[in-house]
Short mmCIF file of C-alpha atoms and ligand atoms in Angstrom, two decimals:
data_model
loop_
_atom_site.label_atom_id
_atom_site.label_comp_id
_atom_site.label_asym_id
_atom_site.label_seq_id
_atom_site.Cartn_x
_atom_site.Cartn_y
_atom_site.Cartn_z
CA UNK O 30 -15.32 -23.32 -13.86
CA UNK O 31 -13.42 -20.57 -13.01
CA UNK O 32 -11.68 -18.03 -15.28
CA UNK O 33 -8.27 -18.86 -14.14
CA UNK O 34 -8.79 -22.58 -14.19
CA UNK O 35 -10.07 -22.47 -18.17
CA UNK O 36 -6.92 -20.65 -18.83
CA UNK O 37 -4.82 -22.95 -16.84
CA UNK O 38 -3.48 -20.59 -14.15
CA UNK O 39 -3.21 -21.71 -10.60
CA UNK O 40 -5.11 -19.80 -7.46
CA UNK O 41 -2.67 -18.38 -5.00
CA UNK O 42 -3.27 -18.50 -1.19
CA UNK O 43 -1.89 -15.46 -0.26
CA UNK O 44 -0.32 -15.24 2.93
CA UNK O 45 1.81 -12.78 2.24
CA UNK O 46 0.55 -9.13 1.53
CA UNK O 47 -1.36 -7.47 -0.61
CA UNK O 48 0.95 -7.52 -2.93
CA UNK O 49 0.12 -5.91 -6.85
CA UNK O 50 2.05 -8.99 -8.15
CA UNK O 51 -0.37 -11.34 -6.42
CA UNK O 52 -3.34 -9.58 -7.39
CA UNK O 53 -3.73 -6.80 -4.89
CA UNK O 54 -6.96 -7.78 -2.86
CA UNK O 55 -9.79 -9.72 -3.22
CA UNK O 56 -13.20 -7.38 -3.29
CA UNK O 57 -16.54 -8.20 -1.35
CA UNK O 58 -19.49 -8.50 -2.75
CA UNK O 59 -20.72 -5.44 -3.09
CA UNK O 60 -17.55 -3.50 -4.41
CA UNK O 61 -18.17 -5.91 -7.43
CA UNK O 62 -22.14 -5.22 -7.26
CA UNK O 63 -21.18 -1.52 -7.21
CA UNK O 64 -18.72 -2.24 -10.27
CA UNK O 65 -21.00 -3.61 -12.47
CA UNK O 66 -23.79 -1.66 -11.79
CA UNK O 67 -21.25 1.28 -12.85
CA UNK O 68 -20.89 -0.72 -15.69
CA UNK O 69 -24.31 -0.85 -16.97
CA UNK O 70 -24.66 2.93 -18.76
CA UNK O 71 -22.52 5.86 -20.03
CA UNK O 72 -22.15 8.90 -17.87
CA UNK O 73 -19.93 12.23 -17.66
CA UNK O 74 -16.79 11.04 -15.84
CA UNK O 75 -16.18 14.59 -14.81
CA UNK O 76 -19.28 14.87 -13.15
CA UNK O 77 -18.96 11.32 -11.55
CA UNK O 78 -15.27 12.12 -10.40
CA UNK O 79 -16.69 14.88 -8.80
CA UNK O 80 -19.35 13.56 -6.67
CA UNK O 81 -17.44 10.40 -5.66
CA UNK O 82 -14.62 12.58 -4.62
CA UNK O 83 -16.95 14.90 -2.34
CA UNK O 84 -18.36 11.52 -0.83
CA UNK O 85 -15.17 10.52 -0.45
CA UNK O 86 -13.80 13.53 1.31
CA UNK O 87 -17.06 13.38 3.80
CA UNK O 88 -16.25 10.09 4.73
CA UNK O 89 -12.71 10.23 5.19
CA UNK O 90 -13.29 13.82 6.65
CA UNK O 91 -10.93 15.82 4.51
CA UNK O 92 -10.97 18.65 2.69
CA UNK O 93 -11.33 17.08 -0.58
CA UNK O 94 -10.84 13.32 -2.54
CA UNK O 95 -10.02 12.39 -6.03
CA UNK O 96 -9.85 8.57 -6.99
CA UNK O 97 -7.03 7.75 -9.43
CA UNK O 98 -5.89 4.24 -10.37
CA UNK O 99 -3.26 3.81 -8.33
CA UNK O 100 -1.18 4.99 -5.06
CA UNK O 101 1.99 5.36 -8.14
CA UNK O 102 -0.55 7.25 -10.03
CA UNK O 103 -1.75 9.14 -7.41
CA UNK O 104 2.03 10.17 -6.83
CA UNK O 105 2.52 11.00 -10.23
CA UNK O 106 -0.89 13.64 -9.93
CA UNK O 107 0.08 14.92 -6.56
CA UNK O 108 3.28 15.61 -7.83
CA UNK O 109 2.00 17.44 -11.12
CA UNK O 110 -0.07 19.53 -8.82
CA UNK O 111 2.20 20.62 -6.87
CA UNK O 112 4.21 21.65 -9.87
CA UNK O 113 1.60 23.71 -11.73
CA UNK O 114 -1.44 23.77 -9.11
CA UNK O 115 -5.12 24.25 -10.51
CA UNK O 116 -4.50 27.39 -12.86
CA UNK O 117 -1.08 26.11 -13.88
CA UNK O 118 -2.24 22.54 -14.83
CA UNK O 119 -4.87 24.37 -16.82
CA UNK O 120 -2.09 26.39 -18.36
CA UNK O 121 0.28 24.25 -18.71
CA UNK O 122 -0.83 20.90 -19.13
CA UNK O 123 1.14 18.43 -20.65
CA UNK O 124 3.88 20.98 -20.36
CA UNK O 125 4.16 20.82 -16.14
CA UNK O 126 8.07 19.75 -16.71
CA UNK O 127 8.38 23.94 -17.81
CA UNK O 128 6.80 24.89 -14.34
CA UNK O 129 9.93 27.26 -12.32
CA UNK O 130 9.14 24.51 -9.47
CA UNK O 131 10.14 20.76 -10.15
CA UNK O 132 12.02 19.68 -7.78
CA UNK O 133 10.86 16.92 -4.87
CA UNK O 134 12.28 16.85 -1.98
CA UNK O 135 13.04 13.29 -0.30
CA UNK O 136 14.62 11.75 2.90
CA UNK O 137 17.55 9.22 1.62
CA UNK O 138 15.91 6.99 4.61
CA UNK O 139 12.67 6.70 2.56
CA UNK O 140 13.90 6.08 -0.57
CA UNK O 141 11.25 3.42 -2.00
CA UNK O 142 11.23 1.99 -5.58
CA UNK O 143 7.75 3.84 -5.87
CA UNK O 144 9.48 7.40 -5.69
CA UNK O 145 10.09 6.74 -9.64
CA UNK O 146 6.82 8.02 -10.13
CA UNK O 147 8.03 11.55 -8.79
CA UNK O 148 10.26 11.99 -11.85
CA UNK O 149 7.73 10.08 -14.11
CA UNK O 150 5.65 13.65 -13.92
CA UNK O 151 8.63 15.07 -14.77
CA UNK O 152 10.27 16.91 -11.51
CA UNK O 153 13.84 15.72 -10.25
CA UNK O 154 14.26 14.23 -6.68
CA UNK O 155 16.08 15.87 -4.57
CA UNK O 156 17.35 13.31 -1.67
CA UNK O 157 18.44 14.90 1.87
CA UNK O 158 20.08 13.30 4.71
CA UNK O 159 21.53 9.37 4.34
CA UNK O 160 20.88 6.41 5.92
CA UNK O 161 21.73 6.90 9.39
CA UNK O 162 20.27 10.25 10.62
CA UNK O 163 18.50 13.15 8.79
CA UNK O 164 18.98 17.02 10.06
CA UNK O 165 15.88 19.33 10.03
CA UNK O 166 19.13 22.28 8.38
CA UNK O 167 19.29 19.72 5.31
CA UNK O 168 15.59 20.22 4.76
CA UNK O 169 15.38 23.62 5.15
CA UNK O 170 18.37 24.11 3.01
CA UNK O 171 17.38 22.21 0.14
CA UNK O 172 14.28 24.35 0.08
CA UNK O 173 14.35 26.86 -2.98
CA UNK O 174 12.34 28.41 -5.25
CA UNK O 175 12.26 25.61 -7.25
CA UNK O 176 11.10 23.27 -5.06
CA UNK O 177 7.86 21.75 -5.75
CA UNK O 178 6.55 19.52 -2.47
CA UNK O 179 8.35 17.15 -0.28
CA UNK O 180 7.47 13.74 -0.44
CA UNK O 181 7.73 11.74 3.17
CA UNK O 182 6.54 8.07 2.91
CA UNK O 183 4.69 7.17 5.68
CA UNK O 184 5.80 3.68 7.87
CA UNK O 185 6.65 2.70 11.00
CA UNK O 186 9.60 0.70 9.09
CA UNK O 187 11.17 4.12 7.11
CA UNK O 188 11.21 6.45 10.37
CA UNK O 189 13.95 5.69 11.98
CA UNK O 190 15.93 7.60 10.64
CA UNK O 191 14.05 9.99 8.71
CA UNK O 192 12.45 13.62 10.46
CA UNK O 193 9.43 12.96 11.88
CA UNK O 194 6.58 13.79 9.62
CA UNK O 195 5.46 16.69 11.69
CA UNK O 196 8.86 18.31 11.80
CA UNK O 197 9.05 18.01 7.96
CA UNK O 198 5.21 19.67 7.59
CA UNK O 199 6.12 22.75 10.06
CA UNK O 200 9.48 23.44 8.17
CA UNK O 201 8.00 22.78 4.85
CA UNK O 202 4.91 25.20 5.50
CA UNK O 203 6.96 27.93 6.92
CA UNK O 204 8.18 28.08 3.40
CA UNK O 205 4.78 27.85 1.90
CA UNK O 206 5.83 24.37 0.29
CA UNK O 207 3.10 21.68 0.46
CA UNK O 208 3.80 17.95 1.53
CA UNK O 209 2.68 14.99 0.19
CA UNK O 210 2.52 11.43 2.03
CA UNK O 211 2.95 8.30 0.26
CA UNK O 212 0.54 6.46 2.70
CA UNK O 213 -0.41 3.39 0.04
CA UNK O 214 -0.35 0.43 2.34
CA UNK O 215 -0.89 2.59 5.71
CA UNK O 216 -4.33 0.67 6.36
CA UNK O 217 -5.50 -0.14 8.33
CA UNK O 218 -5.69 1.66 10.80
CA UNK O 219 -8.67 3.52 9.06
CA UNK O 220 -8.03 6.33 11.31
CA UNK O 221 -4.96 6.93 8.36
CA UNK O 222 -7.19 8.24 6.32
CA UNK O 223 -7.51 11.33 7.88
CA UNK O 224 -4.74 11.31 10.06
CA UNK O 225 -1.66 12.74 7.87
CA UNK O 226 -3.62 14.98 6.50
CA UNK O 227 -5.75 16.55 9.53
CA UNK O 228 -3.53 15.43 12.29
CA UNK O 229 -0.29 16.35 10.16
CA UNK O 230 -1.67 19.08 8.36
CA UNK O 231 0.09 17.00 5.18
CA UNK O 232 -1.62 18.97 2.08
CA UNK O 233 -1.80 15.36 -0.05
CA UNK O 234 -2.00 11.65 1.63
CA UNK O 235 -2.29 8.47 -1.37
CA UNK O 236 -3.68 5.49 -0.72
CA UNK O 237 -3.35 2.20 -2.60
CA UNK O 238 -7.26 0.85 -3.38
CA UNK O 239 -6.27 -2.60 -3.90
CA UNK O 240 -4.78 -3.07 -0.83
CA UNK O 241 -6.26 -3.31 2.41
CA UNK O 242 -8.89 -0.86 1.41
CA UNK O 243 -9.91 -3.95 -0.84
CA UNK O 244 -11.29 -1.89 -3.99
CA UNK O 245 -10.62 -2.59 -7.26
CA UNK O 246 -6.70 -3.37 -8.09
CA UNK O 247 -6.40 -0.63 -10.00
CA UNK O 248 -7.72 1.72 -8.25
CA UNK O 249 -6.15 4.50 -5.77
CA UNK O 250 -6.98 7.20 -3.46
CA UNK O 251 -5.77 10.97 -2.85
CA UNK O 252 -7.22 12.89 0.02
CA UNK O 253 -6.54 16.62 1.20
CA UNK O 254 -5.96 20.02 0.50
CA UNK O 255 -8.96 21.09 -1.78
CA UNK O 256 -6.94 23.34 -4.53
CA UNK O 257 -4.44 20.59 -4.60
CA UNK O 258 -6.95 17.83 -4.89
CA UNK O 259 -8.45 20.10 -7.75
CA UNK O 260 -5.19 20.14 -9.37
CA UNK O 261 -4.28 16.43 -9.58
CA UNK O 262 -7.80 16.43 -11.15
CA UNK O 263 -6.99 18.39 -13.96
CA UNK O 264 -4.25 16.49 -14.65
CA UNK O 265 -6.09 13.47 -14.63
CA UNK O 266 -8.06 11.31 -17.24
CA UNK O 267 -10.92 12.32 -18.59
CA UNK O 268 -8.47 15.34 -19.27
CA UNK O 269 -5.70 15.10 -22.14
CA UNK O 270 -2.97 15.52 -20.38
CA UNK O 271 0.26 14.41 -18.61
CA UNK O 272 -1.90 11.56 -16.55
CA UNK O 273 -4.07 10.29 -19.09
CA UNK O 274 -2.51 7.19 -19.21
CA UNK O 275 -3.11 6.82 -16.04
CA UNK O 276 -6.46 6.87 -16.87
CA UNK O 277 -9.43 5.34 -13.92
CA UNK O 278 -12.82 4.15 -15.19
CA UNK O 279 -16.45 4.83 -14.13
CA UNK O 280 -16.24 1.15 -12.27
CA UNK O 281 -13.17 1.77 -10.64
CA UNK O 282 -14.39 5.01 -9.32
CA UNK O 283 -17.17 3.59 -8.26
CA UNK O 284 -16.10 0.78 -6.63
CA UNK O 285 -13.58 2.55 -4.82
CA UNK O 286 -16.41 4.53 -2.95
CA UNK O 287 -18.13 1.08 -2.13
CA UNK O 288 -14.90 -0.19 -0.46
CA UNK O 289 -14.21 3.00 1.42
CA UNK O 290 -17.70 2.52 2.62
CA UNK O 291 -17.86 -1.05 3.47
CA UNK O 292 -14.04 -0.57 5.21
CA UNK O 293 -15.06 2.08 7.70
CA UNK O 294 -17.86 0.12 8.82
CA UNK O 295 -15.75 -2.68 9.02
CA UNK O 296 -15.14 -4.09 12.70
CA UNK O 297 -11.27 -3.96 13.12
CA UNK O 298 -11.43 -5.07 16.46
CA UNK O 299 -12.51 -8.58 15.63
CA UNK O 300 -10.34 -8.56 12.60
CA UNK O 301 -7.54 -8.26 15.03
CA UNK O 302 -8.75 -10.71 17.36
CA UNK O 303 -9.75 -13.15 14.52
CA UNK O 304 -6.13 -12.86 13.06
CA UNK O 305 -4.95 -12.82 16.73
CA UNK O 306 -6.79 -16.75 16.59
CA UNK O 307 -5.20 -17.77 13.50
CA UNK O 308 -1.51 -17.06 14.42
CA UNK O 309 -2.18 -18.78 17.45
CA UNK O 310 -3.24 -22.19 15.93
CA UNK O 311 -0.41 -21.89 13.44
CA UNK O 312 1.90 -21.30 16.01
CA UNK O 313 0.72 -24.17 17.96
CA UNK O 314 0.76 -26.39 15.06
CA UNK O 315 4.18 -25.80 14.08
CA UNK O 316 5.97 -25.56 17.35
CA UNK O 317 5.33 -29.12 17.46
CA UNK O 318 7.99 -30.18 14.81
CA UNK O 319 12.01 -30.61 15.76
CA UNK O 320 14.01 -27.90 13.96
CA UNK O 321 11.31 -25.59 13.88
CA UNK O 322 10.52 -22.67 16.54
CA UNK O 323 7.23 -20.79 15.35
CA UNK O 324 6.13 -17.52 17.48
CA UNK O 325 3.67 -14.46 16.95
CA UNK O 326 5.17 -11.47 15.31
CA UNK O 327 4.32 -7.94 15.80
CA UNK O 328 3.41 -5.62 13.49
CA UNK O 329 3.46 -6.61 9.79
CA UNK O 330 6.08 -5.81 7.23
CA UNK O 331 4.35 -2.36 6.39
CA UNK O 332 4.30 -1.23 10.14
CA UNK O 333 0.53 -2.35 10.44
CA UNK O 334 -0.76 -3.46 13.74
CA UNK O 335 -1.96 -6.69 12.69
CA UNK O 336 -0.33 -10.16 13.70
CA UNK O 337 1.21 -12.81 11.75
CA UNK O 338 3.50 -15.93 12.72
CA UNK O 339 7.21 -16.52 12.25
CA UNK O 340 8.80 -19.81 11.78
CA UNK O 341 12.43 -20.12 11.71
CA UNK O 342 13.95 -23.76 10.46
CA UNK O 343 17.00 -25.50 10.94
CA UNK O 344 17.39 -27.51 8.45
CA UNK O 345 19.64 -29.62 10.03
CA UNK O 346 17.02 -31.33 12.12
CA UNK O 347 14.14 -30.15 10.39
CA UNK O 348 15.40 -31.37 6.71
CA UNK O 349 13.79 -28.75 5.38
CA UNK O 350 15.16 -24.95 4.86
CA UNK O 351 12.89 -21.78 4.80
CA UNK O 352 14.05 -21.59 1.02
CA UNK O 353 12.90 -25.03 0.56
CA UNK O 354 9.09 -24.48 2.33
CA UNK O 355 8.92 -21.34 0.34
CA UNK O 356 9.24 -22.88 -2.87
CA UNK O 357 7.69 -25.79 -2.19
CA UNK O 358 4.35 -23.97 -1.08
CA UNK O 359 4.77 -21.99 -3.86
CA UNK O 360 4.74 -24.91 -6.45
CA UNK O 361 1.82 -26.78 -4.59
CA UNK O 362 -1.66 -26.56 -6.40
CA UNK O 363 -2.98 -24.18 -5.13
CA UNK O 364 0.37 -21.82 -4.74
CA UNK O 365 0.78 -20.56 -1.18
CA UNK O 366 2.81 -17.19 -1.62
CA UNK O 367 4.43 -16.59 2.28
CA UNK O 368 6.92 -14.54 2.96
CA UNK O 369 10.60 -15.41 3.55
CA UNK O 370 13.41 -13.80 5.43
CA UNK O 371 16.56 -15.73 5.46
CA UNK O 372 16.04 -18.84 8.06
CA UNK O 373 12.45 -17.94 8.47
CA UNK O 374 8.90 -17.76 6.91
CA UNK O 375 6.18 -15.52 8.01
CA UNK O 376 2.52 -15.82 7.03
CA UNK O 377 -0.03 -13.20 7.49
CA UNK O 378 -3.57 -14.46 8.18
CA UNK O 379 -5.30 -10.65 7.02
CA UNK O 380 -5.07 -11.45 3.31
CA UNK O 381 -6.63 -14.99 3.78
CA UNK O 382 -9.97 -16.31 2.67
CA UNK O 383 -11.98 -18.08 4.76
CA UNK O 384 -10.85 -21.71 4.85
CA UNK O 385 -7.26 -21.01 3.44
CA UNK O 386 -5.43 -20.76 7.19
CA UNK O 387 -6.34 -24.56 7.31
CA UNK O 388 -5.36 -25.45 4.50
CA UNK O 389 -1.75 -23.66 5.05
CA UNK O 390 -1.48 -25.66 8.57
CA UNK O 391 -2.52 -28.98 6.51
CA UNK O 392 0.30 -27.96 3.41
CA UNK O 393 3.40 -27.21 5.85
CA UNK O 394 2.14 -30.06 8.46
CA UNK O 395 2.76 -32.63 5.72
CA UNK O 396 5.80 -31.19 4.39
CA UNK O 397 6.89 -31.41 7.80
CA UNK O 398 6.02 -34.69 8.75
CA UNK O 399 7.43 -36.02 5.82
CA UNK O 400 10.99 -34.35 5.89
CA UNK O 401 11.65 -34.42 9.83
CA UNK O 402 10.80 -38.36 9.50
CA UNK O 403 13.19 -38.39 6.96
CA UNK O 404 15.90 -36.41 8.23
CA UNK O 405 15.68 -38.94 11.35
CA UNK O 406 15.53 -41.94 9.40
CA UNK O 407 19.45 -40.73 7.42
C1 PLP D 521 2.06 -0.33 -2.90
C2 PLP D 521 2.79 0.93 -2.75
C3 PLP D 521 2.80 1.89 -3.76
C4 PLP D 521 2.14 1.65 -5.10
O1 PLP D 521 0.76 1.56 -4.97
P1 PLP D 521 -0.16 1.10 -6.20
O2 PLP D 521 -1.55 1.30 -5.69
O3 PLP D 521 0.16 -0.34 -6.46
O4 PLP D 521 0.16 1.96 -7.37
C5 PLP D 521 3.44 3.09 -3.52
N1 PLP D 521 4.07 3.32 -2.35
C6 PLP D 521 4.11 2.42 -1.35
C7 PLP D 521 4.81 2.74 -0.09
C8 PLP D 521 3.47 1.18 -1.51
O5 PLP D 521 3.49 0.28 -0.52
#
């Protein structure tokens, strides 16, 4: 019997996202193998923080990598770092809120609940531009002495109208101010892993671990500039300071590494074309029903070039709202978590296990059957 059954908690088909409130991801086999292995003794974290992080650096070929738990965590180090750096976090420590430079700079069009984590290590946001347009002059004038890093969040979905992020690196650099890239759920591709940072020249890219990277939940991933790697390090757990609470343990480090492994051997290709398969029979099997138009959308919420399907109800002939097949998948046994957008629904087929698309075309089939026969009947 499973763990969640004994305590009474229903599994959720997630056909959303990864999404932390779901659970994150689910990890293969081996990340857990890796995890419990890493489980079995004691060891010196320091030392284990740094080879893992040189791994990962080879095999996401950057400069250097640090595993924290989180992509919010990671924020939080990357922004400490770029407060104090190495000798300043040694320094300073928990006292990073005295460095002369804490202020972030951000784009108003990439303002993301997430960017609380900026002022959580103690430096104040500065926001540029607004919602429409932002001007390469606001950067560079909001660029002082006291600035510590600019933070750009990475997304197909928060560029339109931010500066691109290689305008905001070249102005940022000319005056010697690093960038950081809140890439958490920019996977795949897995080319991202390298890509703001070596492609960009960003000095810090985060990734989330229990997203599409499918490590543990709480783990998370920076990658780049070596001193500023260093730095987030020594504000990190094992040390006493400002991100100890943030703390990562041996089996999340560990099991981070696995997934980063396992993912870049990972065959995206046929994960595309797989997923490509799966919106198609949904799309076929819902097209069917009066009231309901279902089509293949293109690219996910997050910007990702993956597929998933849209169907938009009228409720009129279809008897059923998109509010009403959301809750009612929802409240099923298991849950089905999809997405909902006004008169529509969209479900992702990447965060699936196998079996589960079936089962979502045999849950919203019968709901439909049942309420378009009824609708006809009144
Ligand atoms: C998910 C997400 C985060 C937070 O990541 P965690 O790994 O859950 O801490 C931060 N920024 C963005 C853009 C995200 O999508």
């Amino acid at each position: 019997m499973s763990v969640y059954k004994t305590l009474g908690v229903r599994r959720v088909i997630n056909a959303y996202a990864r999404l932390t409130r779901l659970g994150g991801s689910l990890m293969p086999a081996p990340v857990l193998a890796a995890m419990a292995d890493a489980a079995t003794s004691y060891v010196d974290m320091f030392e284990l923080q740094q080879k893992v992080g040189q791994r990962l650096a080879e095999l996401t070929r950057n400069e250097a990598a640090y595993v924290c738990n989180g992509a919010a965590a990671g924020l939080v180090l990357s922004t400490l770092a770029c407060m104090t750096g190495v000798e300043g976090a040694q320094k300073m420590g928990l006292r990073a809120i005295h460095s002369p430079r804490r202020e972030v700079i951000v784009q108003c069009a990439q303002r993301i609940p997430y960017d609380d984590a900026v002022q959580l290590a103690g430096a104040e946001l500065v926001q540029i531009g607004n919602a429409i347009q932002t001007f390469a002059w606001e950067l560079e004038a909001a660029i002082s002495e006291r600035t510590a890093a600019v933070l750009y969040i990475a997304g197909e979905h928060l560029q339109r109208a931010a500066l691109s992020l290689d305008e905001t690196v070249r102005i940022a650099h000319i005056h010697g101010v690093p960038v950081i890239v809140d890439a958490a759920a920019q996977l795949p591709p897995p080319e991202n892993l390298w890509r703001f940072t070596k492609e960009y020249s960003a000095d810090l890219a985060v990734f989330s671990g229990g997203k599409d990277l499918c490590g543990p939940q709480a783990s998370g991933l920076i990658v780049g500039k070596a001193e500023l790697v260093a730095a987030c390090a020594a504000h990190g757990s094992p040390h006493r300071g400002t991100g100890r609470p943030m703390k990562v343990g041996k089996e999340e480090i560990v099991g981070l590494l696995r997934a980063v492994e396992l993912y870049l051997c990972e065959d995206q290709v046929a994960r595309v074309a797989h997923s490509e398969a799966v919106v198609a029979r949904w799309v076929a099997a819902f097209e069917v029903f009066p009231g309901v138009h279902a089509r293949r959308d293109f690219p996910n919420e997050a910007g990702q070039p993956t597929p998933r399907a849209v169907v938009v109800f009228d409720p009129q002939i279809a008897g059923l709202s998109a509010a009403d097949v959301e809750r009612l998948l929802w409240e099923g046994d298991p849950r089905i978590c999809v997405a909902r957008a006004d008169d529509r629904i969209l479900i992702t087929p990447d965060t699936l296990e196998p079996g589960d698309d079936a089962l979502i075309t045999e849950r919203l089939v019968a709901l439909l059957s049942s309420h378009t026969s009824n609708s006809k009947l009144t």
